[in-house]
PDB file of C-alpha atoms and ligand atoms in Angstrom:
ATOM      1  CA  MET A 532     -30.677  58.236 -46.929  1.00 88.00           C
ATOM      2  CA  ASN A 533     -29.789  58.715 -50.573  1.00 94.00           C
ATOM      3  CA  GLN A 534     -26.960  56.799 -52.221  1.00 95.00           C
ATOM      4  CA  LYS A 535     -24.771  59.889 -52.582  1.00 97.00           C
ATOM      5  CA  THR A 536     -24.878  60.531 -48.835  1.00 97.00           C
ATOM      6  CA  LYS A 537     -24.248  56.877 -48.099  1.00 97.00           C
ATOM      7  CA  ASN A 538     -21.229  56.880 -50.406  1.00 98.00           C
ATOM      8  CA  GLU A 539     -19.908  59.908 -48.588  1.00 98.00           C
ATOM      9  CA  LEU A 540     -20.307  58.171 -45.234  1.00 98.00           C
ATOM     10  CA  ILE A 541     -18.491  55.130 -46.639  1.00 98.00           C
ATOM     11  CA  SER A 542     -15.566  57.099 -47.984  1.00 98.00           C
ATOM     12  CA  LYS A 543     -15.201  59.161 -44.789  1.00 98.00           C
ATOM     13  CA  ALA A 544     -15.448  56.049 -42.613  1.00 98.00           C
ATOM     14  CA  LYS A 545     -12.719  54.423 -44.718  1.00 98.00           C
ATOM     15  CA  GLU A 546     -10.483  57.453 -44.194  1.00 98.00           C
ATOM     16  CA  ALA A 547     -11.135  57.316 -40.455  1.00 98.00           C
ATOM     17  CA  ARG A 548     -10.332  53.612 -40.419  1.00 98.00           C
ATOM     18  CA  GLU A 549      -6.841  54.461 -41.678  1.00 98.00           C
ATOM     19  CA  LYS A 550      -6.359  56.405 -38.430  1.00 98.00           C
ATOM     20  CA  ALA A 551      -7.382  53.553 -36.134  1.00 98.00           C
ATOM     21  CA  TYR A 552      -5.004  52.947 -33.224  1.00 98.00           C
ATOM     22  CA  VAL A 553      -5.106  49.186 -32.925  1.00 98.00           C
ATOM     23  CA  PRO A 554      -1.715  47.831 -31.807  1.00 98.00           C
ATOM     24  CA  TYR A 555      -3.365  45.081 -29.738  1.00 98.00           C
ATOM     25  CA  SER A 556      -6.128  43.717 -31.931  1.00 98.00           C
ATOM     26  CA  GLY A 557      -4.838  44.733 -35.355  1.00 98.00           C
ATOM     27  CA  PHE A 558      -8.518  45.128 -36.240  1.00 98.00           C
ATOM     28  CA  PRO A 559      -9.160  48.637 -37.560  1.00 98.00           C
ATOM     29  CA  ILE A 560     -12.726  49.946 -37.825  1.00 98.00           C
ATOM     30  CA  GLY A 561     -13.960  53.204 -39.277  1.00 98.00           C
ATOM     31  CA  ALA A 562     -17.214  54.956 -38.483  1.00 98.00           C
ATOM     32  CA  ALA A 563     -19.123  57.950 -39.757  1.00 98.00           C
ATOM     33  CA  VAL A 564     -22.096  59.579 -38.093  1.00 98.00           C
ATOM     34  CA  LEU A 565     -24.603  61.710 -40.001  1.00 98.00           C
ATOM     35  CA  THR A 566     -26.397  64.399 -38.004  1.00 98.00           C
ATOM     36  CA  THR A 567     -29.987  65.315 -38.840  1.00 97.00           C
ATOM     37  CA  GLY A 568     -28.624  68.569 -40.258  1.00 97.00           C
ATOM     38  CA  GLY A 569     -26.371  66.713 -42.681  1.00 97.00           C
ATOM     39  CA  LYS A 570     -23.027  67.106 -40.917  1.00 98.00           C
ATOM     40  CA  ILE A 571     -20.657  64.139 -40.787  1.00 98.00           C
ATOM     41  CA  PHE A 572     -18.357  63.184 -37.918  1.00 98.00           C
ATOM     42  CA  THR A 573     -15.943  60.292 -38.197  1.00 98.00           C
ATOM     43  CA  GLY A 574     -14.170  58.013 -35.761  1.00 98.00           C
ATOM     44  CA  SER A 575     -11.873  55.038 -35.468  1.00 98.00           C
ATOM     45  CA  ASN A 576     -11.222  52.550 -32.715  1.00 98.00           C
ATOM     46  CA  ILE A 577      -8.591  53.633 -30.211  1.00 98.00           C
ATOM     47  CA  GLU A 578      -7.000  50.954 -28.066  1.00 98.00           C
ATOM     48  CA  ASN A 579      -4.977  51.104 -24.878  1.00 98.00           C
ATOM     49  CA  ALA A 580      -2.426  48.943 -23.084  1.00 98.00           C
ATOM     50  CA  ALA A 581      -5.105  48.702 -20.385  1.00 98.00           C
ATOM     51  CA  TYR A 582      -7.334  46.856 -22.849  1.00 97.00           C
ATOM     52  CA  GLY A 583     -10.651  47.712 -21.221  1.00 96.00           C
ATOM     53  CA  LEU A 584     -10.153  51.384 -22.020  1.00 97.00           C
ATOM     54  CA  THR A 585     -10.515  50.786 -25.744  1.00 97.00           C
ATOM     55  CA  ASN A 586     -12.920  53.147 -27.440  1.00 98.00           C
ATOM     56  CA  CYS A 587     -14.831  51.741 -30.392  1.00 98.00           C
ATOM     57  CA  ALA A 588     -14.981  53.567 -33.711  1.00 98.00           C
ATOM     58  CA  GLU A 589     -18.702  54.295 -33.425  1.00 98.00           C
ATOM     59  CA  ARG A 590     -18.372  55.822 -29.989  1.00 98.00           C
ATOM     60  CA  THR A 591     -15.392  57.910 -31.066  1.00 98.00           C
ATOM     61  CA  ALA A 592     -17.501  59.383 -33.885  1.00 98.00           C
ATOM     62  CA  ILE A 593     -20.528  60.018 -31.660  1.00 98.00           C
ATOM     63  CA  PHE A 594     -18.448  61.546 -28.877  1.00 98.00           C
ATOM     64  CA  LYS A 595     -16.763  63.846 -31.359  1.00 98.00           C
ATOM     65  CA  ALA A 596     -20.180  65.008 -32.569  1.00 98.00           C
ATOM     66  CA  ILE A 597     -21.525  65.509 -29.049  1.00 98.00           C
ATOM     67  CA  SER A 598     -18.461  67.438 -28.011  1.00 98.00           C
ATOM     68  CA  GLU A 599     -18.998  69.754 -30.983  1.00 98.00           C
ATOM     69  CA  GLY A 600     -22.612  70.402 -29.978  1.00 97.00           C
ATOM     70  CA  TYR A 601     -24.474  67.893 -32.198  1.00 98.00           C
ATOM     71  CA  LYS A 602     -26.736  65.272 -30.627  1.00 95.00           C
ATOM     72  CA  LYS A 603     -29.423  64.498 -33.213  1.00 98.00           C
ATOM     73  CA  PHE A 604     -28.372  61.715 -35.516  1.00 98.00           C
ATOM     74  CA  GLU A 605     -29.859  60.308 -38.683  1.00 98.00           C
ATOM     75  CA  ALA A 606     -27.406  57.496 -39.337  1.00 98.00           C
ATOM     76  CA  ILE A 607     -24.254  55.746 -38.188  1.00 98.00           C
ATOM     77  CA  LEU A 608     -22.148  53.695 -40.572  1.00 98.00           C
ATOM     78  CA  ILE A 609     -19.283  51.368 -39.673  1.00 98.00           C
ATOM     79  CA  ILE A 610     -16.847  49.739 -42.048  1.00 98.00           C
ATOM     80  CA  THR A 611     -14.405  46.853 -41.741  1.00 98.00           C
ATOM     81  CA  ASP A 612     -12.245  44.976 -44.201  1.00 98.00           C
ATOM     82  CA  THR A 613     -13.864  41.644 -43.405  1.00 98.00           C
ATOM     83  CA  ASP A 614     -15.703  39.004 -45.344  1.00 98.00           C
ATOM     84  CA  LYS A 615     -18.947  39.975 -43.622  1.00 98.00           C
ATOM     85  CA  PRO A 616     -19.875  43.332 -42.091  1.00 98.00           C
ATOM     86  CA  VAL A 617     -19.484  43.466 -38.300  1.00 97.00           C
ATOM     87  CA  THR A 618     -22.203  44.626 -35.958  1.00 97.00           C
ATOM     88  CA  PRO A 619     -21.732  47.194 -33.179  1.00 98.00           C
ATOM     89  CA  CYS A 620     -20.816  45.976 -29.700  1.00 98.00           C
ATOM     90  CA  GLY A 621     -23.200  46.231 -26.768  1.00 97.00           C
ATOM     91  CA  SER A 622     -21.564  49.340 -25.308  1.00 97.00           C
ATOM     92  CA  CYS A 623     -21.948  51.182 -28.615  1.00 98.00           C
ATOM     93  CA  ARG A 624     -25.580  50.079 -28.861  1.00 98.00           C
ATOM     94  CA  GLN A 625     -26.237  51.563 -25.437  1.00 98.00           C
ATOM     95  CA  VAL A 626     -24.612  54.831 -26.504  1.00 98.00           C
ATOM     96  CA  PHE A 627     -26.689  54.936 -29.726  1.00 98.00           C
ATOM     97  CA  THR A 628     -29.862  54.428 -27.704  1.00 97.00           C
ATOM     98  CA  GLU A 629     -29.023  57.426 -25.548  1.00 96.00           C
ATOM     99  CA  PHE A 630     -29.575  59.586 -28.628  1.00 96.00           C
ATOM    100  CA  GLY A 631     -32.600  57.874 -30.151  1.00 96.00           C
ATOM    101  CA  ASP A 632     -34.279  54.617 -31.131  1.00 96.00           C
ATOM    102  CA  ASP A 633     -34.638  55.414 -34.801  1.00 97.00           C
ATOM    103  CA  ILE A 634     -31.054  56.102 -35.840  1.00 98.00           C
ATOM    104  CA  GLU A 635     -30.212  54.083 -38.959  1.00 98.00           C
ATOM    105  CA  VAL A 636     -27.201  51.881 -38.220  1.00 98.00           C
ATOM    106  CA  ILE A 637     -25.374  50.488 -41.238  1.00 98.00           C
ATOM    107  CA  SER A 638     -22.599  47.907 -41.088  1.00 98.00           C
ATOM    108  CA  THR A 639     -20.639  47.491 -44.269  1.00 98.00           C
ATOM    109  CA  ASN A 640     -17.387  46.099 -45.651  1.00 98.00           C
ATOM    110  CA  TYR A 641     -15.063  46.836 -48.548  1.00 98.00           C
ATOM    111  CA  LYS A 642     -16.974  44.446 -50.798  1.00 98.00           C
ATOM    112  CA  GLY A 643     -20.100  46.510 -50.308  1.00 97.00           C
ATOM    113  CA  ASP A 644     -22.088  43.993 -48.265  1.00 98.00           C
ATOM    114  CA  GLU A 645     -24.471  45.811 -46.020  1.00 98.00           C
ATOM    115  CA  LEU A 646     -26.509  45.173 -42.893  1.00 98.00           C
ATOM    116  CA  SER A 647     -28.953  47.797 -41.745  1.00 98.00           C
ATOM    117  CA  TYR A 648     -30.832  48.228 -38.469  1.00 98.00           C
ATOM    118  CA  THR A 649     -32.330  50.920 -36.329  1.00 98.00           C
ATOM    119  CA  SER A 650     -30.680  51.736 -33.012  1.00 98.00           C
ATOM    120  CA  GLY A 651     -33.840  50.499 -31.260  1.00 97.00           C
ATOM    121  CA  GLU A 652     -33.694  47.129 -33.000  1.00 98.00           C
ATOM    122  CA  LEU A 653     -30.097  46.683 -31.895  1.00 98.00           C
ATOM    123  CA  LEU A 654     -30.903  47.029 -28.203  1.00 97.00           C
ATOM    124  CA  PRO A 655     -34.472  46.100 -27.350  1.00 96.00           C
ATOM    125  CA  GLY A 656     -35.418  46.810 -23.761  1.00 94.00           C
ATOM    126  CA  ALA A 657     -32.484  49.164 -23.281  1.00 94.00           C
ATOM    127  CA  PHE A 658     -32.040  50.990 -20.016  1.00 92.00           C
ATOM    128  CA  ASP A 659     -32.737  54.641 -20.714  1.00 88.00           C
ATOM    129  CA  LYS A 660     -33.405  57.946 -19.029  1.00 86.00           C
ATOM    130  CA  ASP A 661     -37.185  57.373 -18.858  1.00 85.00           C
ATOM    131  CA  GLN A 662     -36.617  54.523 -16.439  1.00 87.00           C
ATOM    132  CA  MET A 663     -35.088  56.977 -13.971  1.00 85.00           C
ATOM    133  CA  GLU A 664     -38.501  58.703 -13.815  1.00 80.00           C
ATOM    134  CA  GLY A 665     -36.864  62.094 -13.857  1.00 75.00           C
ATOM    135  CA  LYS A 666     -34.683  61.385 -10.835  1.00 81.00           C
ATOM    136  CA  GLY A 667     -31.282  62.966 -11.342  1.00 75.00           C
ATOM    137  CA  VAL A 668     -32.115  63.817 -14.948  1.00 76.00           C
ATOM    138  CA  ASN A 669     -31.361  67.311 -16.177  1.00 80.00           C
ATOM    139  CA  LYS A 670     -33.826  67.769 -19.038  1.00 73.00           C
ATOM    140  CA  ASN A 671     -31.941  70.845 -20.231  1.00 75.00           C
ATOM    141  CA  GLU A 672     -29.059  68.672 -21.263  1.00 79.00           C
ATOM    142  CA  ILE A 673     -31.068  66.167 -23.268  1.00 76.00           C
TER     143      ILE A 673
HETATM  144  N1  THU B1637     -14.609  47.521 -32.087  1.00 58.18           N
HETATM  145  C1  THU B1637     -15.177  48.676 -32.587  1.00 58.18           C
HETATM  146  O1  THU B1637     -14.484  49.668 -32.870  1.00 58.18           O
HETATM  147  N2  THU B1637     -16.521  48.687 -32.760  1.00 58.18           N
HETATM  148  C2  THU B1637     -17.345  47.637 -32.467  1.00 58.18           C
HETATM  149  O2  THU B1637     -18.547  47.790 -32.488  1.00 58.18           O
HETATM  150  C3  THU B1637     -16.773  46.334 -32.169  1.00 58.18           C
HETATM  151  C4  THU B1637     -15.357  46.343 -31.708  1.00 58.18           C
HETATM  152  C5  THU B1637     -13.154  47.503 -31.930  1.00 58.18           C
HETATM  153  C6  THU B1637     -12.680  47.399 -30.507  1.00 58.18           C
HETATM  154  C7  THU B1637     -11.307  46.816 -30.691  1.00 58.18           C
HETATM  155  O3  THU B1637     -10.394  47.868 -30.966  1.00 58.18           O
HETATM  156  C8  THU B1637     -11.424  45.957 -31.938  1.00 58.18           C
HETATM  157  O4  THU B1637     -12.610  46.368 -32.592  1.00 58.18           O
HETATM  158  C9  THU B1637     -11.503  44.469 -31.646  1.00 58.18           C
HETATM  159  O5  THU B1637     -12.460  44.204 -30.687  1.00 58.18           O
END
Protein backbone atom coordinates (compact mmCIF):
# COMPACT_ATOMS: atom_id res chain seq x y z
CA MET A 1 0.00 0.00 0.00
CA ASN A 2 1.33 3.45 -0.80
CA GLN A 3 1.89 6.06 1.88
CA LYS A 4 -0.96 8.26 0.67
CA THR A 5 -3.46 5.42 1.08
CA LYS A 6 -2.03 4.53 4.46
CA ASN A 7 -2.35 8.14 5.61
CA GLU A 8 -5.95 8.11 4.50
CA LEU A 9 -6.63 4.95 6.48
CA ILE A 10 -4.97 6.55 9.52
CA SER A 11 -6.99 9.73 9.34
CA LYS A 12 -10.28 7.88 8.78
CA ALA A 13 -9.53 5.45 11.61
CA LYS A 14 -8.82 8.41 13.90
CA GLU A 15 -12.18 9.94 12.99
CA ALA A 16 -13.90 6.63 13.69
CA ARG A 17 -12.13 6.38 17.03
CA GLU A 18 -13.83 9.62 18.06
CA LYS A 19 -17.14 7.78 17.68
CA ALA A 20 -16.19 4.84 19.89
CA TYR A 21 -18.81 3.91 22.49
CA VAL A 22 -16.66 2.89 25.42
CA PRO A 23 -18.35 3.82 28.72
CA TYR A 24 -16.98 0.69 30.43
CA SER A 25 -13.37 0.46 29.31
CA GLY A 26 -12.71 4.08 28.39
CA PHE A 27 -10.42 2.61 25.72
CA PRO A 28 -11.42 3.92 22.29
CA ILE A 29 -10.10 2.22 19.15
CA GLY A 30 -10.55 3.22 15.54
CA ALA A 31 -10.29 0.98 12.51
CA ALA A 32 -10.31 1.39 8.76
CA VAL A 33 -10.63 -1.39 6.21
CA LEU A 34 -9.44 -1.02 2.62
CA THR A 35 -11.23 -3.13 0.02
CA THR A 36 -9.33 -4.48 -2.98
CA GLY A 37 -11.23 -1.93 -5.08
CA GLY A 38 -9.94 0.95 -2.97
CA LYS A 39 -13.03 1.68 -0.88
CA ILE A 40 -12.61 2.44 2.82
CA PHE A 41 -14.96 1.43 5.63
CA THR A 42 -14.37 2.55 9.19
CA GLY A 43 -15.38 1.30 12.61
CA SER A 44 -15.01 1.89 16.32
CA ASN A 45 -15.46 -0.32 19.33
CA ILE A 46 -19.00 -0.46 20.67
CA GLU A 47 -19.50 -1.67 24.22
CA ASN A 48 -22.54 -2.88 26.10
CA ALA A 49 -23.68 -3.14 29.71
CA ALA A 50 -23.62 -6.89 29.05
CA TYR A 51 -19.86 -6.69 28.55
CA GLY A 52 -19.50 -9.79 26.39
CA LEU A 53 -21.53 -8.17 23.63
CA THR A 54 -18.81 -5.62 22.92
CA ASN A 55 -17.94 -5.31 19.26
CA CYS A 56 -14.34 -4.45 18.48
CA ALA A 57 -13.43 -1.63 16.12
CA GLU A 58 -12.00 -3.96 13.48
CA ARG A 59 -15.09 -6.12 13.38
CA THR A 60 -17.36 -3.09 13.21
CA ALA A 61 -15.46 -1.90 10.12
CA ILE A 62 -15.48 -5.33 8.45
CA PHE A 63 -19.15 -5.93 9.20
CA LYS A 64 -20.03 -2.55 7.74
CA ALA A 65 -18.15 -3.46 4.56
CA ILE A 66 -19.76 -6.89 4.31
CA SER A 67 -23.20 -5.47 4.85
CA GLU A 68 -22.59 -3.06 1.98
CA GLY A 69 -21.58 -5.89 -0.35
CA TYR A 70 -17.76 -5.78 -0.06
CA LYS A 71 -15.84 -8.87 1.07
CA LYS A 72 -12.41 -8.64 -0.56
CA PHE A 73 -9.97 -6.76 1.60
CA GLU A 74 -6.47 -5.48 1.01
CA ALA A 75 -5.74 -4.03 4.43
CA ILE A 76 -7.08 -3.35 7.91
CA LEU A 77 -5.61 -0.63 10.09
CA ILE A 78 -6.30 -0.04 13.78
CA ILE A 79 -5.28 2.96 15.83
CA THR A 80 -5.05 3.64 19.56
CA ASP A 81 -3.68 6.49 21.62
CA THR A 82 -1.24 4.25 23.47
CA ASP A 83 2.49 4.13 23.94
CA LYS A 84 2.68 1.03 21.77
CA PRO A 85 0.28 -0.07 19.03
CA VAL A 86 -2.21 -2.74 20.14
CA THR A 87 -2.78 -5.97 18.28
CA PRO A 88 -6.19 -7.34 17.28
CA CYS A 89 -7.97 -9.71 19.66
CA GLY A 90 -8.52 -13.37 18.84
CA SER A 91 -12.14 -12.91 17.76
CA CYS A 92 -11.12 -10.24 15.26
CA ARG A 93 -8.33 -12.45 13.95
CA GLN A 94 -10.84 -15.21 13.31
CA VAL A 95 -13.09 -12.78 11.44
CA PHE A 96 -10.15 -11.52 9.32
CA THR A 97 -9.27 -15.10 8.41
CA GLU A 98 -12.79 -15.69 7.14
CA PHE A 99 -12.01 -13.22 4.34
CA GLY A 100 -8.44 -14.20 3.52
CA ASP A 101 -4.98 -15.09 4.82
CA ASP A 102 -3.14 -12.31 3.04
CA ILE A 103 -4.92 -9.21 4.31
CA GLU A 104 -2.36 -6.68 5.55
CA VAL A 105 -3.11 -5.85 9.19
CA ILE A 106 -1.52 -2.68 10.54
CA SER A 107 -1.57 -1.62 14.18
CA THR A 108 -0.55 1.95 14.80
CA ASN A 109 -0.70 4.71 17.40
CA TYR A 110 -0.74 8.50 17.42
CA LYS A 111 3.05 8.63 17.58
CA GLY A 112 3.24 6.75 14.31
CA ASP A 113 4.66 3.49 15.64
CA GLU A 114 3.57 0.66 13.44
CA LEU A 115 3.27 -3.11 13.56
CA SER A 116 2.36 -4.97 10.42
CA TYR A 117 1.23 -8.56 9.85
CA THR A 118 -0.81 -10.60 7.46
CA SER A 119 -4.13 -12.01 8.64
CA GLY A 120 -2.66 -15.51 8.23
CA GLU A 121 0.30 -14.72 10.47
CA LEU A 122 -2.04 -13.49 13.18
CA LEU A 123 -3.95 -16.77 13.40
CA PRO A 124 -1.92 -19.76 12.28
CA GLY A 125 -3.91 -22.97 12.12
CA ALA A 126 -7.22 -21.12 12.12
CA PHE A 127 -10.45 -23.02 11.81
CA ASP A 128 -11.87 -22.20 8.40
CA LYS A 129 -14.47 -23.27 5.89
CA ASP A 130 -12.16 -25.80 4.20
CA GLN A 131 -12.15 -27.87 7.36
CA MET A 132 -15.89 -28.39 6.98
CA GLU A 133 -15.16 -30.24 3.72
CA GLY A 134 -18.08 -28.57 2.03
CA LYS A 135 -20.59 -29.72 4.62
CA GLY A 136 -23.12 -26.97 5.23
CA VAL A 137 -21.09 -24.52 3.16
CA ASN A 138 -22.90 -22.44 0.57
CA LYS A 139 -20.17 -21.63 -1.95
CA ASN A 140 -22.37 -18.98 -3.55
CA GLU A 141 -22.04 -16.86 -0.47
CA ILE A 142 -18.27 -17.00 -0.22
N1 LIG B 1 -10.93 -3.82 21.43
C1 LIG B 1 -11.02 -3.55 20.08
O1 LIG B 1 -11.84 -2.73 19.64
N2 LIG B 1 -10.19 -4.23 19.25
C2 LIG B 1 -9.28 -5.16 19.66
O2 LIG B 1 -8.70 -5.84 18.84
C3 LIG B 1 -8.98 -5.29 21.08
C4 LIG B 1 -10.03 -4.79 22.01
C5 LIG B 1 -11.81 -3.06 22.33
C6 LIG B 1 -12.83 -3.90 23.05
C7 LIG B 1 -13.12 -3.04 24.25
O3 LIG B 1 -14.10 -2.07 23.89
C8 LIG B 1 -11.82 -2.31 24.52
O4 LIG B 1 -11.04 -2.44 23.35
C9 LIG B 1 -11.04 -2.87 25.70
O5 LIG B 1 -10.91 -4.24 25.60
